[in-house]
PDB file of C-alpha atoms in Angstrom:
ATOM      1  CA  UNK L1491     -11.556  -9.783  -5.252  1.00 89.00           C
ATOM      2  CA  UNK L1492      -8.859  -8.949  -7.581  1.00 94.00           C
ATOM      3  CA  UNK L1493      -6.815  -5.872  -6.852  1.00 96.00           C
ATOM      4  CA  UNK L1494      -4.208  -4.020  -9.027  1.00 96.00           C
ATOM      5  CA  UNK L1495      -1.493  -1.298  -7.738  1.00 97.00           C
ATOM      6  CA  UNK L1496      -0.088   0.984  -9.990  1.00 97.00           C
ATOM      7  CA  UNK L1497       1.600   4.668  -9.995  1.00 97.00           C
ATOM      8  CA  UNK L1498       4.569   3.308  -9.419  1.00 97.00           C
ATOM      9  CA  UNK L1499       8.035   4.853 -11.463  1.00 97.00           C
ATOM     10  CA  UNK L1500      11.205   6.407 -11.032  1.00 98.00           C
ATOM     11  CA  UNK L1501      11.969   9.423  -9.010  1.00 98.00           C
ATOM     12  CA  UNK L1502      14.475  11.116  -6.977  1.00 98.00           C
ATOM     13  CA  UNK L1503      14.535  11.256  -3.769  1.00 98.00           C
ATOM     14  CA  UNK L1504      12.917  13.919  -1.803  1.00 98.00           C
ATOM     15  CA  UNK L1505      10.171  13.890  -4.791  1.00 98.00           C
ATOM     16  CA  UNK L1506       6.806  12.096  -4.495  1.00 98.00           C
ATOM     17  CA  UNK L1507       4.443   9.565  -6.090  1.00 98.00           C
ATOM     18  CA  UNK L1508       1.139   8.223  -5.840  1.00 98.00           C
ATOM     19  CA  UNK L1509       0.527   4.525  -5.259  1.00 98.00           C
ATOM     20  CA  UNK L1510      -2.972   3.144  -6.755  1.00 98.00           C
ATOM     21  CA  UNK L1511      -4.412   0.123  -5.599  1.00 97.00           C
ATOM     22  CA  UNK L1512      -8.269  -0.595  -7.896  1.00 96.00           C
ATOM     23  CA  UNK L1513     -10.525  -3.292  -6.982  1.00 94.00           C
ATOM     24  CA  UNK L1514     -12.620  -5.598  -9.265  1.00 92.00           C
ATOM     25  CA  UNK L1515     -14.910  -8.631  -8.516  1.00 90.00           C
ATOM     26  CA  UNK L1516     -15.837  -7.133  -4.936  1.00 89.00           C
ATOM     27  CA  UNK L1517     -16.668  -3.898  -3.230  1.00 90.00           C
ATOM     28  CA  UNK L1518     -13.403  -2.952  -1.097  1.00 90.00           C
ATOM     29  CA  UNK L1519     -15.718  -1.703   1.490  1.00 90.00           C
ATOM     30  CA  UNK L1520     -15.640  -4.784   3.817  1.00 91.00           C
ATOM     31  CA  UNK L1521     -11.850  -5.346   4.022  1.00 94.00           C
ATOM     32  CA  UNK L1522      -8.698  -4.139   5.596  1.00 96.00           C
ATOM     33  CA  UNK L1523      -6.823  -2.767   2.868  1.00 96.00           C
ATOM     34  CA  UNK L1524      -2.543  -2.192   3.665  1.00 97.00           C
ATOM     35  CA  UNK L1525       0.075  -1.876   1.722  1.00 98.00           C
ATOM     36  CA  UNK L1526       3.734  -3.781   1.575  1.00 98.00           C
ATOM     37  CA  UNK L1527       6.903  -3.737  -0.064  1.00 98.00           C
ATOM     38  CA  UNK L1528       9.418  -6.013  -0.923  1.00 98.00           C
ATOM     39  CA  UNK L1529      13.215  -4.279  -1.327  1.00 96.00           C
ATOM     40  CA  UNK L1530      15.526  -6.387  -3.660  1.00 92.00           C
ATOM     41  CA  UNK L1531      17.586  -8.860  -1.109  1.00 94.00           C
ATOM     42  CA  UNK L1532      14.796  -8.552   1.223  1.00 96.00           C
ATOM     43  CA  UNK L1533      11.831  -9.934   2.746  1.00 97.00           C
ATOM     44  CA  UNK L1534       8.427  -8.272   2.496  1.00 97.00           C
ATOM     45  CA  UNK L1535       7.577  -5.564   5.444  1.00 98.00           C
ATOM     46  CA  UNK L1536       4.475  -4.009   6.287  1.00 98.00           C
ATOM     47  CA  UNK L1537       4.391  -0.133   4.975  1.00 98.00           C
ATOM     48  CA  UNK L1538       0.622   0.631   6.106  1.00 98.00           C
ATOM     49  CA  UNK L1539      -2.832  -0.591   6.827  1.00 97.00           C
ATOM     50  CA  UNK L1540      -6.288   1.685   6.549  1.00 96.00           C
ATOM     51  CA  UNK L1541      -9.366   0.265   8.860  1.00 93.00           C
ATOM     52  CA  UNK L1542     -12.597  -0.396   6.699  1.00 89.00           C
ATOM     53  CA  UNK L1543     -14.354   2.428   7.693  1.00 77.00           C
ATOM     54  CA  UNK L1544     -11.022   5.310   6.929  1.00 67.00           C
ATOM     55  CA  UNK L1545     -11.056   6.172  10.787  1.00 74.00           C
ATOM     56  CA  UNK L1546      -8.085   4.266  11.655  1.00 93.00           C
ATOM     57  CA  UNK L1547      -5.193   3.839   9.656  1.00 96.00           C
ATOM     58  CA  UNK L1548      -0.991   2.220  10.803  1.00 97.00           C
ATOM     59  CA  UNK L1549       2.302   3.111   9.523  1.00 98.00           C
ATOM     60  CA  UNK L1550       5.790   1.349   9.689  1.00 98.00           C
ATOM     61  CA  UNK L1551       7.739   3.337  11.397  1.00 98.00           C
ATOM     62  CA  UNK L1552      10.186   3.778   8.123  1.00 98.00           C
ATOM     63  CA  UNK L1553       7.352   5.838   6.346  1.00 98.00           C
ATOM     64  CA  UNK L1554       5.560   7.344   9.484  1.00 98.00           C
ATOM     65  CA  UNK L1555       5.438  10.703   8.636  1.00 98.00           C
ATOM     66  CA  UNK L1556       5.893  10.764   4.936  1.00 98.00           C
ATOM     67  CA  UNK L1557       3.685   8.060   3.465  1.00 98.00           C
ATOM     68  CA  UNK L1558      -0.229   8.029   3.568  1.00 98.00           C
ATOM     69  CA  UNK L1559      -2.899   5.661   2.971  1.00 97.00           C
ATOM     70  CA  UNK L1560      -6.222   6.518   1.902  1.00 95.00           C
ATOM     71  CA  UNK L1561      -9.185   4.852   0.611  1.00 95.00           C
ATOM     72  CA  UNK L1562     -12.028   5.556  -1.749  1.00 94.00           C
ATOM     73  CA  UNK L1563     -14.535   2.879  -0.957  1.00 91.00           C
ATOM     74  CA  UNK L1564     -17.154   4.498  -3.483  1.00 92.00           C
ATOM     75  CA  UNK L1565     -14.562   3.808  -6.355  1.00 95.00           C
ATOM     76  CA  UNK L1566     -13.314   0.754  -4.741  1.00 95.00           C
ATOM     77  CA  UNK L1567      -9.882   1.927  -4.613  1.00 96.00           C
ATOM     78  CA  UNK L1568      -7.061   2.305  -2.187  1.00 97.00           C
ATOM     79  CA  UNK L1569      -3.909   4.981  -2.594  1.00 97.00           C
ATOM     80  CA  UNK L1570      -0.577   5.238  -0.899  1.00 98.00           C
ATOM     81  CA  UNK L1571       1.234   8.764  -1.134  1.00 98.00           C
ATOM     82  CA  UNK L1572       4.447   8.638  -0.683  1.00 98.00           C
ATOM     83  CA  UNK L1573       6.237  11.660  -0.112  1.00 98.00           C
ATOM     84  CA  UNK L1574       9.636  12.760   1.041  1.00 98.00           C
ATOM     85  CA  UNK L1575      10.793   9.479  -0.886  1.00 98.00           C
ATOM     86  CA  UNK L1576      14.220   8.403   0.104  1.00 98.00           C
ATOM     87  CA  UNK L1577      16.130   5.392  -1.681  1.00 97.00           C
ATOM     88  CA  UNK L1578      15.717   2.831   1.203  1.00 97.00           C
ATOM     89  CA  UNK L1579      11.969   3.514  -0.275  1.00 98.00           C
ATOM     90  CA  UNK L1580      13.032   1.500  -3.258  1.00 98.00           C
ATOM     91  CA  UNK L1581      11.292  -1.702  -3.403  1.00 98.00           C
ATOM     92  CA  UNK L1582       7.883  -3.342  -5.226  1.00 98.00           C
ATOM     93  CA  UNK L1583       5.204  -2.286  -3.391  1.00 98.00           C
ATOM     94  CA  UNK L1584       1.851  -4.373  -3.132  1.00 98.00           C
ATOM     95  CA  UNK L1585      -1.624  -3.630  -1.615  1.00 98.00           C
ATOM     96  CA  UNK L1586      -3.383  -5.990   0.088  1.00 97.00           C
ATOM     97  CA  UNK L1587      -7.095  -6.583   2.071  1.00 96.00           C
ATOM     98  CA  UNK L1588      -8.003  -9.480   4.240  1.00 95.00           C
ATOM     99  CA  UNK L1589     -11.761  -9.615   6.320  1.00 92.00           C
ATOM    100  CA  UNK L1590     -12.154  -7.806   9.355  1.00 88.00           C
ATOM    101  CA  UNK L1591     -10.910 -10.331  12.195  1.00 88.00           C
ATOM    102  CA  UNK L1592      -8.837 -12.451  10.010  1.00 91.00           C
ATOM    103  CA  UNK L1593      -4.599 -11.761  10.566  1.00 90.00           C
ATOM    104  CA  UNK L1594      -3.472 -13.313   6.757  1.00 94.00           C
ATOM    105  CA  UNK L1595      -4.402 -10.738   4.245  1.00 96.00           C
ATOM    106  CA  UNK L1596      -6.035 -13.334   1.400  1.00 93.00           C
ATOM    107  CA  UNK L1597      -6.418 -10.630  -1.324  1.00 95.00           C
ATOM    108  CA  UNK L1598      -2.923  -9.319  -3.269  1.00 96.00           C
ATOM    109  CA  UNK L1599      -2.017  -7.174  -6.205  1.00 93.00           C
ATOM    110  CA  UNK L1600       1.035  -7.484  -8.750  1.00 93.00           C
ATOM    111  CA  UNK L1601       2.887  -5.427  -7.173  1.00 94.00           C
ATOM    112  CA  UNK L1602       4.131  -2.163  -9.036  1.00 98.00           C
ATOM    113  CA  UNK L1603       8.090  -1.108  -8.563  1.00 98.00           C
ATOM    114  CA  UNK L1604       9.462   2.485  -7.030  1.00 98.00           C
ATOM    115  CA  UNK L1605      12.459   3.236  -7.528  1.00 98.00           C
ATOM    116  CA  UNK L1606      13.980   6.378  -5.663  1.00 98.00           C
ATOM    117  CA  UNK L1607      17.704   7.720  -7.170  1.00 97.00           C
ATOM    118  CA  UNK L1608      20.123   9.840  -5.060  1.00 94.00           C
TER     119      UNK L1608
END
């Protein structure tokens, strides 16, 4: 499956954006779908993760509150909204899906970059 985020930009913070994530080559239904970001300096970190069928879905503690994944499994897309953005939010963000049972996601986008100003 071949994924591709998008929505990403520049914004200041306390503003909000909408992360897309569309699928090609495979329904999304069947896989975990999260999304992570990689800050400049950094190493990657887990932002969130939405269970196959929507039920269940994880935040990072960083975004808990602010950030939320969804998933659209009849477009085969996954979104992120990101609210409340502060600059620590600043950072490439990728989505992600790996098989139910498996712990390495297999599946990445290109990552799109968010950039929050103060």
């Amino acid at each position: 499956v071949q994924l591709q985020a998008s929505g990403g930009g520049l914004v200041q913070a306390g503003g909000s954006l909408r992360l897309s994530c569309a699928a090609s080559g495979r329904s999304l239904s069947t896989y975990i779908m999260g999304w992570f970001r990689r800050a400049p300096g950094k190493d990657r970190e887990f932002v969130a993760v939405i269970s196959t069928s929507t039920n269940s879905s994880n935040y990072a503690n960083s975004v808990k509150g602010r950030f939320t994944i969804s998933r659209d499994n009849a477009k085969n897309m996954v979104y992120l909204q990101m609210n409340k953005l502060k600059p620590e939010d600043t950072a490439i963000y990728y989505c992600a899906g790996k098989s139910r049972g498996t712990l390495r996601y297999d599946y990445w986008g290109q990552g799109t970059q968010v950039t929050v100003s103060s």
